[in-house]
Amino acid sequence: QVQLVESGGGLAEVGGSLILACSASGFVFANYGMSWFRQAPGKERELVATTTNVGNSVYYATSVKGRFTISKDNTNKTLYLDMTSLKSEDTAVYYCNVQMGTSAYWGQGTQVTVSA
């Protein structure tokens, strides 16, 4: 079965940094693009960043562009989100996602809290 497990969330201060990781199993990791989403209380889930299965193409939400970096380690089957210059508005539960045809798979989420 497909399994995605996020880790690395926690408490950070405004202007600080945090690295999230998503450990993947149950599918050929290198053959799929993957994404990070986040959801804050009372808000809809939003796309944060996407990376393709080949090459070095990445896409970012305008709210995080220039501050966050998404990357894939195909050898260790791990997706990362390097978060810098954190703002209080980045506070949310962050989810790892892979779309396989018509099926979407999600991790359990990891909480990121940014406070001044």
XYZ file of C-alpha atoms in Angstrom:
116
model
C 0.000 0.000 0.000
C 0.994 3.595 -0.562
C 2.233 5.234 2.619
C 3.367 8.797 3.268
C 4.707 9.852 6.665
C 5.511 13.501 7.413
C 7.926 14.620 10.096
C 9.897 17.683 11.155
C 7.073 19.952 12.245
C 7.151 21.859 15.486
C 7.407 25.305 17.004
C 9.472 28.012 15.333
C 9.842 31.744 15.772
C 9.151 34.399 13.156
C 12.116 34.622 10.796
C 13.297 31.138 11.693
C 13.682 27.975 9.629
C 12.278 24.462 9.623
C 12.730 21.423 7.358
C 9.842 19.034 6.787
C 10.323 15.495 5.470
C 7.940 13.006 3.884
C 9.021 9.371 3.859
C 7.323 7.420 1.049
C 6.756 3.723 0.408
C 4.497 1.425 -1.619
C 5.158 2.935 -5.046
C 8.002 3.771 -7.414
C 8.962 7.088 -5.862
C 11.015 8.385 -8.780
C 8.135 7.992 -11.261
C 5.770 10.540 -9.696
C 5.663 14.213 -8.986
C 4.778 15.163 -5.423
C 3.415 18.151 -3.535
C 3.169 19.814 -0.160
C -0.184 21.207 0.970
C -1.118 23.008 4.166
C -4.303 23.768 6.066
C -4.750 26.396 8.757
C -7.692 26.339 11.210
C -10.862 27.593 9.548
C -9.274 27.674 6.099
C -9.301 25.363 3.093
C -6.334 23.191 2.246
C -3.987 24.997 -0.121
C -1.151 23.950 -2.406
C 2.245 25.094 -1.157
C 4.705 23.560 -3.622
C 5.030 20.865 -6.298
C 8.007 19.074 -7.821
C 7.920 16.915 -10.965
C 9.054 13.300 -11.298
C 11.875 14.175 -13.697
C 14.082 17.144 -14.272
C 14.178 20.018 -11.846
C 10.805 21.707 -12.395
C 9.204 23.133 -9.256
C 6.154 25.278 -8.568
C 5.396 27.458 -5.542
C 2.455 29.355 -4.164
C 3.075 33.090 -4.357
C 2.855 33.321 -0.572
C 5.933 31.105 -0.093
C 7.959 31.755 -3.241
C 11.496 32.790 -2.378
C 11.205 31.421 1.163
C 10.420 27.686 0.755
C 12.250 25.058 -1.284
C 10.807 21.676 -2.293
C 13.077 18.775 -3.252
C 13.040 14.998 -3.781
C 15.658 12.479 -2.707
C 14.886 9.546 -5.014
C 17.537 7.307 -3.473
C 16.022 7.529 0.005
C 12.437 8.074 -1.233
C 11.961 11.231 0.779
C 10.284 14.528 -0.112
C 11.506 17.666 1.669
C 10.234 21.173 2.265
C 12.920 23.604 3.399
C 11.129 26.520 5.062
C 12.975 29.769 5.796
C 12.028 33.307 6.826
C 8.973 31.895 8.549
C 5.940 34.074 9.190
C 3.056 33.625 11.603
C 0.846 33.099 8.535
C 2.766 29.880 7.796
C 1.181 28.243 10.836
C -0.766 25.208 9.596
C -0.814 21.439 9.338
C 1.406 20.457 6.421
C 0.576 17.424 4.266
C 2.586 15.396 1.767
C 0.695 14.370 -1.383
C 1.139 12.154 -4.433
C -1.355 11.971 -7.304
C -1.451 8.606 -9.059
C -3.928 8.703 -11.923
C -7.323 9.418 -10.379
C -6.167 8.555 -6.847
C -4.660 11.007 -4.385
C -2.668 9.842 -1.369
C -1.953 11.870 1.759
C 0.203 11.619 4.836
C -1.088 12.156 8.370
C 0.173 15.733 8.466
C 2.669 17.536 10.669
C 1.909 20.678 12.679
C 3.971 23.807 12.096
C 3.469 26.665 14.538
C 5.215 30.006 14.034
C 5.003 32.594 16.796
C 6.551 35.986 17.375
